[in-house]
Coordinates of C-alpha atoms in Angstrom, one line a residue:
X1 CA 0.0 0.0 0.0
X2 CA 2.5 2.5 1.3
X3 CA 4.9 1.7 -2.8
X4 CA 1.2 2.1 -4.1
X5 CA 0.8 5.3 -2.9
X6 CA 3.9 6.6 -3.5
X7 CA 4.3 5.1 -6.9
X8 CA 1.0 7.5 -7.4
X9 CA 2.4 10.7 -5.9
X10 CA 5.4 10.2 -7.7
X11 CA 3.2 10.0 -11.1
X12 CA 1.0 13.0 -10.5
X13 CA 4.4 15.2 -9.4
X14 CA 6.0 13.7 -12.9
X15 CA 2.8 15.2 -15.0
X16 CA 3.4 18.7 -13.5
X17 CA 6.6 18.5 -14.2
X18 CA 6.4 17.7 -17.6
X19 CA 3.5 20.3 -18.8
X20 CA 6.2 22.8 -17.1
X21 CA 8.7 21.4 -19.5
X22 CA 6.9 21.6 -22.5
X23 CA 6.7 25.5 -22.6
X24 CA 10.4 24.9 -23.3
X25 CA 12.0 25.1 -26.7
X26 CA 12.5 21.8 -28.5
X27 CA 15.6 20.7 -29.1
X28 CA 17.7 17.9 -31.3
X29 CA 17.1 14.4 -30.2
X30 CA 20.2 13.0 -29.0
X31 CA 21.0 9.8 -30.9
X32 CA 23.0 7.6 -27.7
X33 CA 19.6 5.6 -26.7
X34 CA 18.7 1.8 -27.4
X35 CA 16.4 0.3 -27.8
X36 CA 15.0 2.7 -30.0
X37 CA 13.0 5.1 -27.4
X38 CA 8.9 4.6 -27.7
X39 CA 6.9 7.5 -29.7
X40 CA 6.0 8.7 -26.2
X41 CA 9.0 9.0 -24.7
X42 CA 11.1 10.8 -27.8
X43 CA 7.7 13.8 -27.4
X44 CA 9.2 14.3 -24.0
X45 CA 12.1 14.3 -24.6
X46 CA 11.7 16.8 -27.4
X47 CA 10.2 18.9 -24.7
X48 CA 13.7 19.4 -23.4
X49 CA 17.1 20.6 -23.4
X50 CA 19.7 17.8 -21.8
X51 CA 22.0 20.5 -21.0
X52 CA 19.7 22.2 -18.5
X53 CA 20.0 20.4 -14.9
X54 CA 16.4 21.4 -14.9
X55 CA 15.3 19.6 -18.1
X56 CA 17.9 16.4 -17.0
X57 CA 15.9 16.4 -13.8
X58 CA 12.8 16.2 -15.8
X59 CA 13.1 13.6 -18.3
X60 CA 14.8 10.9 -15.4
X61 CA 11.3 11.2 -13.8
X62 CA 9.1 10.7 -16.7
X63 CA 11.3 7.7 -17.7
X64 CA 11.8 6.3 -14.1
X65 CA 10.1 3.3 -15.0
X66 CA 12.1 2.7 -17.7
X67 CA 15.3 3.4 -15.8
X68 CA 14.5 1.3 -13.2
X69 CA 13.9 -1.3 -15.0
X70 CA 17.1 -1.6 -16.8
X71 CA 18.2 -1.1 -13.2
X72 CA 16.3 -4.4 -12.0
X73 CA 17.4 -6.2 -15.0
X74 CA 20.9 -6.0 -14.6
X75 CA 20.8 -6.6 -10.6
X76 CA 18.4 -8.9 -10.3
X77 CA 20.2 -11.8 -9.5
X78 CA 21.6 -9.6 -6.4
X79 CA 18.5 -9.6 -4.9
X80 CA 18.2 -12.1 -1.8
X81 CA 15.0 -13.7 -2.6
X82 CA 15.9 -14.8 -6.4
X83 CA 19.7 -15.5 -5.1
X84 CA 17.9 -18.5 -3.2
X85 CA 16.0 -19.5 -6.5
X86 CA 19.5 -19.2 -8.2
X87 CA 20.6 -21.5 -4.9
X88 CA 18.0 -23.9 -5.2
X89 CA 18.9 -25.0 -9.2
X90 CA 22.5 -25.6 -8.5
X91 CA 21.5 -27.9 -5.9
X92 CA 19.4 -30.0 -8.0
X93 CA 22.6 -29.9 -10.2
X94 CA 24.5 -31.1 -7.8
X95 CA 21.6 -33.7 -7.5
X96 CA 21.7 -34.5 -10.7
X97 CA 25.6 -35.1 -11.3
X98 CA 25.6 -37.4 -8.0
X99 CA 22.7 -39.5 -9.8
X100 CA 24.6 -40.0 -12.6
X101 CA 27.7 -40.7 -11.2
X102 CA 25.8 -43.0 -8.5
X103 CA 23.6 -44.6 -11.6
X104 CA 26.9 -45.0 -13.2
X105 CA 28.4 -46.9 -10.6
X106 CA 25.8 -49.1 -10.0
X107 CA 25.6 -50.1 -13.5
X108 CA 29.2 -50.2 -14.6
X109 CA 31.5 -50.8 -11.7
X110 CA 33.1 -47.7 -12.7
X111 CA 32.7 -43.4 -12.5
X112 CA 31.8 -43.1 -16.5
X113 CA 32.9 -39.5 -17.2
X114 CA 33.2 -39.5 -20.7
X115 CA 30.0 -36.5 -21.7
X116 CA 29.5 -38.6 -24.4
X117 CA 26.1 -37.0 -25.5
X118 CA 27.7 -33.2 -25.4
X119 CA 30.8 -34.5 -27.6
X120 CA 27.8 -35.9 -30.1
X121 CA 25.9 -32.5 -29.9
X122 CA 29.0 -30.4 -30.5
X123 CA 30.5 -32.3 -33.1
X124 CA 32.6 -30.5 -36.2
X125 CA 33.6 -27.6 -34.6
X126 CA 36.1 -26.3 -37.0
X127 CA 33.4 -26.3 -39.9
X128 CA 31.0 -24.6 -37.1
X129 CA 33.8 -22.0 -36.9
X130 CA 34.6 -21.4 -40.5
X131 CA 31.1 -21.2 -41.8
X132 CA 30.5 -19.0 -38.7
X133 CA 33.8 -16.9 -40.2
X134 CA 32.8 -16.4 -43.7
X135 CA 29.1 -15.2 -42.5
X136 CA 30.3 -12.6 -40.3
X137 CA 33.1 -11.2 -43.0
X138 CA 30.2 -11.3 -45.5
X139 CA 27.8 -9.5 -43.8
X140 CA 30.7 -6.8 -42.7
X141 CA 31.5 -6.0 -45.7
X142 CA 28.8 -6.7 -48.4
X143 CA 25.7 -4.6 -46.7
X144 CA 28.0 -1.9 -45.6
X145 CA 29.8 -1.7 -49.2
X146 CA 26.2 -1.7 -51.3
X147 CA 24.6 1.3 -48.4
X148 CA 27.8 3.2 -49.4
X149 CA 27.7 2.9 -52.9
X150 CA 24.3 2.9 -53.2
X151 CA 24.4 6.8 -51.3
X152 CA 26.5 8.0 -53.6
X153 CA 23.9 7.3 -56.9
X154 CA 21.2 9.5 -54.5
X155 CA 23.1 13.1 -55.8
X156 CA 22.0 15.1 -57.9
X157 CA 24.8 14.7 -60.3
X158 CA 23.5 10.7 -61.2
X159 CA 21.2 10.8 -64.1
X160 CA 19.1 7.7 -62.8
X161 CA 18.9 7.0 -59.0
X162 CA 15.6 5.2 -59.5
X163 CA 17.3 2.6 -61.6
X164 CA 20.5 2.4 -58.9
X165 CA 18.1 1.8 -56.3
X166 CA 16.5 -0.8 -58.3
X167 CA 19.5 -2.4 -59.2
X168 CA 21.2 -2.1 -55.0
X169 CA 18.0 -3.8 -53.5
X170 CA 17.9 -6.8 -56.0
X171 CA 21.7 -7.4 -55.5
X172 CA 20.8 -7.1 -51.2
X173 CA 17.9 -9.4 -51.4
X174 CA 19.9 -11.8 -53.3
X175 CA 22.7 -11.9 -50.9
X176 CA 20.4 -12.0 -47.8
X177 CA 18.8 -14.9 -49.0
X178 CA 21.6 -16.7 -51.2
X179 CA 24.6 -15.6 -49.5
X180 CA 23.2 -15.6 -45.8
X181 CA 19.8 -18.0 -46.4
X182 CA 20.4 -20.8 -48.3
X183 CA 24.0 -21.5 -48.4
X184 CA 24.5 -22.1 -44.6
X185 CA 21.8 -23.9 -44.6
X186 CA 23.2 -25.9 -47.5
X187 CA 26.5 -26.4 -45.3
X188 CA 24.2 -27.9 -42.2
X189 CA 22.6 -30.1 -44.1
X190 CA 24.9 -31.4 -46.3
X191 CA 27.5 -32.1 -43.3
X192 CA 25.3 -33.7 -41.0
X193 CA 25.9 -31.6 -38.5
X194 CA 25.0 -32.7 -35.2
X195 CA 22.5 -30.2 -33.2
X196 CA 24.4 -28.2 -31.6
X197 CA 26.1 -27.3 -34.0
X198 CA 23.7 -26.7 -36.2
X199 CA 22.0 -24.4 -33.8
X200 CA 24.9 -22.5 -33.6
X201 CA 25.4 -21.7 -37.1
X202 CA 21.5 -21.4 -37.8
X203 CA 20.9 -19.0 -35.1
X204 CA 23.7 -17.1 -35.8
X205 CA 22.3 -17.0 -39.6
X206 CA 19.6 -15.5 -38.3
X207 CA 20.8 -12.8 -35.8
X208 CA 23.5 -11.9 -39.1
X209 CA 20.4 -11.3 -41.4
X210 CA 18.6 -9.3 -38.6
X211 CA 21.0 -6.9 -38.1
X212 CA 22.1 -6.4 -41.8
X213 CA 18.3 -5.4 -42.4
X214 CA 18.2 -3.3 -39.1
X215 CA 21.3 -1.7 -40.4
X216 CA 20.3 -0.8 -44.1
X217 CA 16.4 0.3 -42.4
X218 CA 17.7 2.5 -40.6
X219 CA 20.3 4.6 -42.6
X220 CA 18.6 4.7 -46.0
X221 CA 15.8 7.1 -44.8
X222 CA 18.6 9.0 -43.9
X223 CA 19.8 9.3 -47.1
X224 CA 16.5 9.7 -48.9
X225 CA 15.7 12.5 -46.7
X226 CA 19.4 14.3 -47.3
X227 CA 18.4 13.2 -51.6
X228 CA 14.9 15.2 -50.8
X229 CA 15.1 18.8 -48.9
X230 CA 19.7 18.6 -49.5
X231 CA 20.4 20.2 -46.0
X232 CA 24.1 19.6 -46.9
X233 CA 26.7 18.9 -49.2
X234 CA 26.5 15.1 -48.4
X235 CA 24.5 12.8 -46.0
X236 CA 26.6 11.6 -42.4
X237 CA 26.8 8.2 -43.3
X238 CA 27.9 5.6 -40.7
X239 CA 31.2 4.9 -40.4
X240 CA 32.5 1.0 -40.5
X241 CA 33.5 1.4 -36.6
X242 CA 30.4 2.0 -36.1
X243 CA 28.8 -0.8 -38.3
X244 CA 31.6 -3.3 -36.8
X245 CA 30.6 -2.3 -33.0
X246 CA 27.0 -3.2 -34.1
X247 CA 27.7 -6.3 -35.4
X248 CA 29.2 -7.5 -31.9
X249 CA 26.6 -5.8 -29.6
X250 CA 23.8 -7.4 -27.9
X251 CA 20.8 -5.3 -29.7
X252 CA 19.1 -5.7 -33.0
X253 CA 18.2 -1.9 -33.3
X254 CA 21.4 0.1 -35.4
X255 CA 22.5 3.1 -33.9
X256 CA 25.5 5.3 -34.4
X257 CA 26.3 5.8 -30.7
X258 CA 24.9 3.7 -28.1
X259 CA 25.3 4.2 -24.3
X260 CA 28.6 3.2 -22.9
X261 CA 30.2 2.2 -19.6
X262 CA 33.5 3.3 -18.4
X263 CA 35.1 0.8 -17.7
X264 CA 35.1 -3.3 -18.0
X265 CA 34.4 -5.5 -15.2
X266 CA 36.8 -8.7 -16.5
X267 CA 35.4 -10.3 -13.0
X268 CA 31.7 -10.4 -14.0
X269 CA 32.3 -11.4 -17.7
X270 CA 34.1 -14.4 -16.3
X271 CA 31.5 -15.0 -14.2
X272 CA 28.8 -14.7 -16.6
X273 CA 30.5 -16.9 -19.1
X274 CA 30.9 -19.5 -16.5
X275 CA 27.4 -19.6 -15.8
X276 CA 27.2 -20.1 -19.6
X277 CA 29.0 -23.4 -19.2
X278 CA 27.4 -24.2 -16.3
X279 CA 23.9 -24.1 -17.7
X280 CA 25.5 -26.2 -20.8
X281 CA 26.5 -29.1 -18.1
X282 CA 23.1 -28.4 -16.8
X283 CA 21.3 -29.1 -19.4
X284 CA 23.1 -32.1 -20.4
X285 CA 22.3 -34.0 -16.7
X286 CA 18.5 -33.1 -17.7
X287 CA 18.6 -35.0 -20.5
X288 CA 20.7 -38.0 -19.8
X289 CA 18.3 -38.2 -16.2
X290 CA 14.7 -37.1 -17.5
X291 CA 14.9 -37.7 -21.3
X292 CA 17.2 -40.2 -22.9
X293 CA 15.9 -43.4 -20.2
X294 CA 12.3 -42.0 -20.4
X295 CA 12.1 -42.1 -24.3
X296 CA 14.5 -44.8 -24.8
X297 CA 11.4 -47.1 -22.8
X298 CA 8.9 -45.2 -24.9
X299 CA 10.6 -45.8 -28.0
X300 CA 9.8 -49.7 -27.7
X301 CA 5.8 -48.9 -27.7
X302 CA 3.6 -48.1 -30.4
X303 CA 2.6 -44.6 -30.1
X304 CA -1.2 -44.2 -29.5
X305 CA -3.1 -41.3 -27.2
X306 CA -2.7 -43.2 -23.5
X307 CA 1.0 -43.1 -24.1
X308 CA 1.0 -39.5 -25.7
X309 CA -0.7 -38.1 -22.9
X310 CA 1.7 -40.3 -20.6
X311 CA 4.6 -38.5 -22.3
X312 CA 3.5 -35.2 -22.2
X313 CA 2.6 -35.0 -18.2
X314 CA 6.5 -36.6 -17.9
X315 CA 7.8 -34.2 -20.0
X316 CA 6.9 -31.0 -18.1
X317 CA 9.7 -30.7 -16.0
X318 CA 12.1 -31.3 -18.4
X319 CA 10.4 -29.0 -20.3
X320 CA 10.2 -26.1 -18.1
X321 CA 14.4 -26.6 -16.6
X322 CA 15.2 -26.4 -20.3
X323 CA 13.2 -23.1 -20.2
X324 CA 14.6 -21.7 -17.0
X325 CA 18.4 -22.5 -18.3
X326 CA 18.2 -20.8 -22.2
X327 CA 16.6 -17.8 -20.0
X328 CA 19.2 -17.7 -17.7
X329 CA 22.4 -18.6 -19.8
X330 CA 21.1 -16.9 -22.7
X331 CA 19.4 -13.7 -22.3
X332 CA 21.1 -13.1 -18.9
X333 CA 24.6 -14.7 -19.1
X334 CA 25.6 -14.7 -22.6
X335 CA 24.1 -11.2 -23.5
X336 CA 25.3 -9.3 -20.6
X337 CA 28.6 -11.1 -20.7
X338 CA 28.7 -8.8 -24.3
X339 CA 27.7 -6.4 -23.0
X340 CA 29.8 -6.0 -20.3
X341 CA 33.0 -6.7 -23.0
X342 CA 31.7 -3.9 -25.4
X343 CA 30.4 -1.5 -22.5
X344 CA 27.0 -1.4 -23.9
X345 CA 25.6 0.1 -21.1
X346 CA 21.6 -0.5 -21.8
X347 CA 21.0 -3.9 -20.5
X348 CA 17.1 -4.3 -20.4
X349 CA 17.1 -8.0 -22.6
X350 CA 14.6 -8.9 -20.9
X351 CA 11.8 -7.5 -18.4
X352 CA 9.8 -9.2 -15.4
X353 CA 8.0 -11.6 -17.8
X354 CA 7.4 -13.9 -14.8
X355 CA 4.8 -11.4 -13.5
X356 CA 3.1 -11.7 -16.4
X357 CA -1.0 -12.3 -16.3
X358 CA -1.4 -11.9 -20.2
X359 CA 0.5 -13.9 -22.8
X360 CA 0.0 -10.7 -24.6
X361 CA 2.5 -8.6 -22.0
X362 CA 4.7 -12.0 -21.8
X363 CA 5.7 -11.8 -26.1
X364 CA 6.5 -8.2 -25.2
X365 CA 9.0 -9.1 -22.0
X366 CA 10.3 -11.9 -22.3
X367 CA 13.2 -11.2 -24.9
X368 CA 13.1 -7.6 -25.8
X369 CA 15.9 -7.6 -28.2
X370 CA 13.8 -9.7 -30.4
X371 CA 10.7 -8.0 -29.6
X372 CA 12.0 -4.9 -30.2
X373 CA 13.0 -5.7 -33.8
X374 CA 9.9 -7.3 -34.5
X375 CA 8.3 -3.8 -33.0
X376 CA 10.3 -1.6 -35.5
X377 CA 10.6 -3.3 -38.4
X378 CA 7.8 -5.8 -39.1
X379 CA 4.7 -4.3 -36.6
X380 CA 5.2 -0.8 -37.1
X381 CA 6.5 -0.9 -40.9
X382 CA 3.7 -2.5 -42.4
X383 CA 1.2 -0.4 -40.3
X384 CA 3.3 2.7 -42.4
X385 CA 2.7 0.6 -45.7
X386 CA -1.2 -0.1 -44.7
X387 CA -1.7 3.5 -43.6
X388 CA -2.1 2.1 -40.1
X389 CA -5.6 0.2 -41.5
X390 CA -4.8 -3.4 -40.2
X391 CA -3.8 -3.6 -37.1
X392 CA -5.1 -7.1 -37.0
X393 CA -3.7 -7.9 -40.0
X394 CA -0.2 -6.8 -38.7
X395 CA -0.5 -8.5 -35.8
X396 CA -1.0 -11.7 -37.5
X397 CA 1.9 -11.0 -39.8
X398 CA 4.3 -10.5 -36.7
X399 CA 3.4 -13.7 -35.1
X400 CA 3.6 -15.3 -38.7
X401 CA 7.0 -14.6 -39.4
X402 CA 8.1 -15.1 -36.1
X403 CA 6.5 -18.7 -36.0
X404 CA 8.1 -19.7 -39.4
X405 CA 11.5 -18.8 -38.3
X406 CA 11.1 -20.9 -35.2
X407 CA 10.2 -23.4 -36.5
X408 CA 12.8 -22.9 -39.9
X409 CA 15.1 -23.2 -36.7
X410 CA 14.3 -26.7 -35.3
X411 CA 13.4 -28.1 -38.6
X412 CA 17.1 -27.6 -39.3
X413 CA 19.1 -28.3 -36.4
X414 CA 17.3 -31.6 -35.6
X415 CA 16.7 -32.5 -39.1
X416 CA 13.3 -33.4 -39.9
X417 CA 10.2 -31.2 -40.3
X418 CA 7.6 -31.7 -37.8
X419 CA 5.5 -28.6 -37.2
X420 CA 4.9 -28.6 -33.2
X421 CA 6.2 -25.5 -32.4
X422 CA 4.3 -23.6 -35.5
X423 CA 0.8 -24.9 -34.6
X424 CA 1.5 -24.1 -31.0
X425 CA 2.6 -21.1 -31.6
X426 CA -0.1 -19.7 -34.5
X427 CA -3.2 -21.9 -32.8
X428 CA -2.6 -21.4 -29.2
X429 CA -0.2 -18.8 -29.5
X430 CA -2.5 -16.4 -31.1
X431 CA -5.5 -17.7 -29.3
X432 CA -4.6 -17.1 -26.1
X433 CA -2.9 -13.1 -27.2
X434 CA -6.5 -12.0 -27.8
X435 CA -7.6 -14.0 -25.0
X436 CA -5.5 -13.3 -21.8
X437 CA -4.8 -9.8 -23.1
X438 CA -3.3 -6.9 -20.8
X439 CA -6.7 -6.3 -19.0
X440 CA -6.8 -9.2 -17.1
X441 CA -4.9 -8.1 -13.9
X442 CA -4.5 -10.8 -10.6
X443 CA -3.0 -13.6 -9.6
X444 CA -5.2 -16.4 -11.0
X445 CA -3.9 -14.8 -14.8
X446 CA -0.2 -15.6 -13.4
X447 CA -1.0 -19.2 -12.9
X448 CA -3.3 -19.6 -15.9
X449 CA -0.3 -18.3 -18.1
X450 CA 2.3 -20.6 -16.0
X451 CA 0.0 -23.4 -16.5
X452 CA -0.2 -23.1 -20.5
X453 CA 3.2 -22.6 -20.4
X454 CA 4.6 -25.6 -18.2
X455 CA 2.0 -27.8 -20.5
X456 CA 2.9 -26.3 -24.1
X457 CA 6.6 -26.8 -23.2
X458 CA 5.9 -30.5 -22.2
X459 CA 4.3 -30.8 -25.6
X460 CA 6.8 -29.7 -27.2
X461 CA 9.7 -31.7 -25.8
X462 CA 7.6 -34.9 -25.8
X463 CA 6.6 -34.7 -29.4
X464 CA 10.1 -33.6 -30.9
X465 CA 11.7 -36.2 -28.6
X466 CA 9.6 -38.8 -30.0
X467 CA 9.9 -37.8 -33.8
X468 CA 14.4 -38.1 -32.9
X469 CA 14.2 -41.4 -32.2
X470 CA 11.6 -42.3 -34.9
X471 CA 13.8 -41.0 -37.5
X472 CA 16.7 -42.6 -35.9
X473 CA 14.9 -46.1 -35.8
X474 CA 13.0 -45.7 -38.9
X475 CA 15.4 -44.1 -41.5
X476 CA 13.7 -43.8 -45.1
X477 CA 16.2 -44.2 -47.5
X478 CA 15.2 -42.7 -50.4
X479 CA 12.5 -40.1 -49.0
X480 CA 10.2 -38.5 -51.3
X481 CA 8.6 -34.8 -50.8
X482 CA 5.5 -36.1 -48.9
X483 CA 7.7 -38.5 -46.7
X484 CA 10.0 -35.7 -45.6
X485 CA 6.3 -33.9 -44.6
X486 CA 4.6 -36.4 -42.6
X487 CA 6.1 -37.5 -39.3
X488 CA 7.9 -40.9 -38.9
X489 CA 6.6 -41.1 -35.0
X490 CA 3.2 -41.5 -36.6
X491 CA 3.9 -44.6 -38.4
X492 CA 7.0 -46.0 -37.1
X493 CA 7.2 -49.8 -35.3
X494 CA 9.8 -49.3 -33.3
X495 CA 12.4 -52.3 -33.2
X496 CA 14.9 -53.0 -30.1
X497 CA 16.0 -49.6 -28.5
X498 CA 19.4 -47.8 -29.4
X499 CA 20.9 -44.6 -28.5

C-alpha cells in the first residue's frame, strides 16, 4: 500500500513536471539511446534541453520506470530472494551429477565421465567456426559496401537514382537470401551436422540477417531525406566502426552511438560466461536423467493417445528446466557477458516476464531484443505501408513470421520437419494473445499463463523427442517430398532400443 501510494504521488508530481517542460524550446534528439526510445518518450524528450539540470531532472522522472527497469534487469540476481532460487537450481545440479555418477556406478562398476552425448551435440567444430567466419566477414562487408555505394547514386549529379536503387535492393535481397539463407543452410545439411552445431550456425544466420536489415532500415531514410530537402553537401553516413561495433553488440536496433560504460568488469564477464558453461553441463544432466531413459522405454511402444498423454505430463519438467536454463544462460549470461566486454551500457534484454498475467504482455518481455525488432521493423513498418488500417492484419503477420522462423530453426538443427512448435505457436499462441490480453490483472492470470506454459513446453519436448528417435529407428532411404512432410513417429514400429 505504502509503494502504491507513492508510486502515485510520484506519477501525478512527474505530470506537472512535464506540462512545465513543455513550454520549453525543442531541441535535437540525441542519438545515444537503445532500444530505439517509444513514440512517447522521444515527445518528452523533445520537450527538453539535456544541458539544463532542470530539463535532466525532468526527463529521469518521466522515464523512471524505464530506468528502473534496466536497473532491476541487470541486478536482479543480487537480490536475496531470487539468489535462493539461483541457490536452489545448483543444488538439484548437484543432485543430478551425483545421480549419474551413482547410476553410473551401479551399473558399470566404474565413474563413466566421458560426456559422451555433449561431444555428439557439439561435433565439427572447426566447420562450425569457419562457416561462422565467412558469415560474419560477409555481412561486414557486403551490406556496408552496397549502403555506401548505393548513397552516392542518390546526388543530384547521377542521371538515374531510381534505376541504382532498383539495381542495390535486387543485389541485397539476393545476398540475404543466397549468401546468408540458403547457403548455410546448404553447409548444415549437407554435413550432418550434429544439433548443436547446427544451432549455432543457424541461429547465428539469423541474428547476421537481422542486423544487416536493421542496419540498411535505418540509414537509408537518412539518405532519402538528405536526396529530398539537400540540408548539406552530403548525408553523415555511418562509419565501418560504427557498423563493426553493431555487429558484436547485444541489440538488433542500429544506432551510431549507443550508451557506454567506463570501464570493463573482467570479473563479472568471467563469471557470466561460467554460468554459460554451467547451464550447458546443466542441461546435459536433464537429459541423460529425465529424457534419454524416459524415451528410450517409450521408444519400444507403439505410439497411440494413453502413451501421448503419458509423455507429455513426464515431460513437463524437463520441459520447463530447459526453459529456465536458455533464459538464464542466454538472455542473462551470454548477452550481458557482451555487454559488459563492449560497455553497452543499456542492459534491459529482458523485463519481469514472470509477472506476467497476459501472454499478450509476456511476447513483449520476455526477450526484448527480439521483440523490439519485430516492433520496428515488421509491426510498425507494415502499419506505415497499410496507412495504419490493419492492425489485426499486422499483428497476424508478426506472429507469422516469427513462428516460421522458429520453426525454420528446429526443422534444421534436428533434421526433420515436424511442425509442433508452429501450430503451437499460431493456434494457441495467437488464441490465447487476444484472450488473456493486458486487461486481465490478478494472480489467477499468473497461474493460468504458467500453466499453459509448463503444458505447451511439455508438448513440445515430448513430441520432438519422440519424432528423434523415430527417425533414428525408422530411416527412409530414399524419402520422397510427402515422406519428408509427414512425421515418422506417426507410423514407425519401433524395433529394439538404441541410442
Amino acid at each position: 500500500d505504502l509503494m502504491r501510494q507513492f508510486d502515485s504521488q510520484v506519477n501525478d508530481f512527474m505530470d506537472s513536471l512535464i506540462e512545465e517542460s513543455a513550454t520549453l524550446e525543442p531541441a535535437p534528439l540525441p542519438a545515444v539511446f537503445s532500444p530505439p526510445l517509444s513514440d512517447k518518450e522521444r515527445n518528452k524528450l523533445r520537450c527538453c534541453h539535456l544541458t539544463d539540470p532542470r530539463s535532466v531532472f525532468f526527463f529521469l522522472l518521466s522515464n523512471h520506470k524505464r530506468l528502473m527497469s534496466r536497473i532491476l534487469c541487470s541486478e536482479l540476481f543480487e537480490v536475496n530472494h531470487i539468489r535462493t532460487i539461483y541457490h536452489m537450481f545448483i543444488a538439484l545440479l548437484i543432485l543430478f551429477i551425483l545421480s549419474t555418477l551413482v547410476v553410473d556406478f551401479i551399473d558399470e562398476g566404474r565413474l563413466v565421465l566421458d560426456f559422451d552425448l555433449l561431444v555428439f551435440a557439439f561435433g565439427q567444430i572447426p566447420l562450425v567456426v569457419c562457416t561462422w567466419l565467412c558469415m560474419f566477414l560477409s555481412v561486414l562487408v557486403v551490406p556496408f559496401a552496397l549502403f555506401h555505394l548505393w548513397s552516392q547514386t542518390q546526388s543530384e549529379n547521377h542521371s538515374h537514382p531510381r534505376l541504382c536503387s532498383v539495381l542495390f535492393v535486387s543485389i541485397y535481397l539476393l545476398y540475404q537470401f543466397f549468401a546468408l539463407g540458403f547457403l548455410p543452410t546448404y553447409i548444415v545439411v549437407t554435413n550432418s551436422l550434429p544439433p548443436a552445431s547446427r544451432f549455432i550456425v543457424i541461429m547465428e544466420q539469423v541474428r547476421l540477417m537481422m542486423k544487416a536489415h536493421s542496419f540498411i532500415r535505418e540509414n537509408v531514410p537518412r539518405v532519402l531525406t538528405w536526396a529530398k530537402d539537400k540540408t548539406g553537401p552530403s548525408p553523415v553516413l555511418p562509419q565501418v566502426s560504427q557498423y563493426l561495433y553493431f555487429l558484436f553488440a547485444p541489440t538488433l536496433i542500429y544506432r551510431d552511438k549507443y550508451p557506454r560504460n567506463p570501464v570493463i568488469r573482467w570479473g563479472y564477464v568471467a563469471t557470466k560466461l561460467l554460468q554459460v558453461l554451467g547451464s550447458l553441463f546443466y542441461a546435459y544432466y536433464v537429459f541423460v536423467r529425465l529424457c534419454i531413459p524416459q524415451f528410450r522405454s517409450i521408444s519400444l511402444q507403439l505410439m497411440d493417445v494413453r502413451a501421448t498423454v503419458l509423455c507429455i505430463f513426464n515431460s513437463i519438467l524437463p520441459g520447463v528446466l530447459v526453459l529456465f536454463l536458455a533464459f538464464f544462460a542466454f538472455l542473462h549470461c551470454w548477452l550481458n557477458a557482451f555487454a559488459e566486454m563492449l560497455r553497452f551500457a543499456d542492459r534491459m534484454f529482458y523485463k519481469d516476464w514472470w509477472n506476467s498475467t497476459s501472454f499478450a504482455n509476456y511476447y513483449r518481455t520476455w526477450n526484448v531484443v527480439v521483440h523490439d525488432w519485430l516492433y520496428y521493423y515488421m509491426y510498425r513498418d507494415f502499419l506505415w505501408m497499410s496507412e495504419k488500417r490493419f492492425k489485426p492484419a499486422a499483428m497476424l503477420f508478426v506472429f507469422t513470421v516469427s513462428a516460421v522462423v522458429h520453426e525454420y530453426i528446429l526443422a534444421v538443427c534436428f533434421g526433420f520437419f515436424y511442425p509442433v512448435l508452429f501450430c503451437l505457436f499460431m493456434c494457441f499462441g495467437m488464441m490465447f494473445n487476444f484472450i488473456l490480453h493486458d486487461q486481465r490483472k490478478g494472480p489467477i492470470w499468473n497461474i493460468i499463463m504458467w500453466t499453459s506454459l509448463f503444458l505447451g513446453h511439455g508438448v513440445i519436448i515430448c513430441l520432438y523427442s519422440q519424432e528423434w528417435y523415430a527417425q533414428q529407428y525408422c530411416p527412409i532411404k530414399e524419402p520422397s517430398f510427402l515422406d519428408l512432410l509427414k512425421p515418422q513417429s506417426w507410423s514407425c514400429q519401433r524395433g529394439p532400443a538404441v541410442d
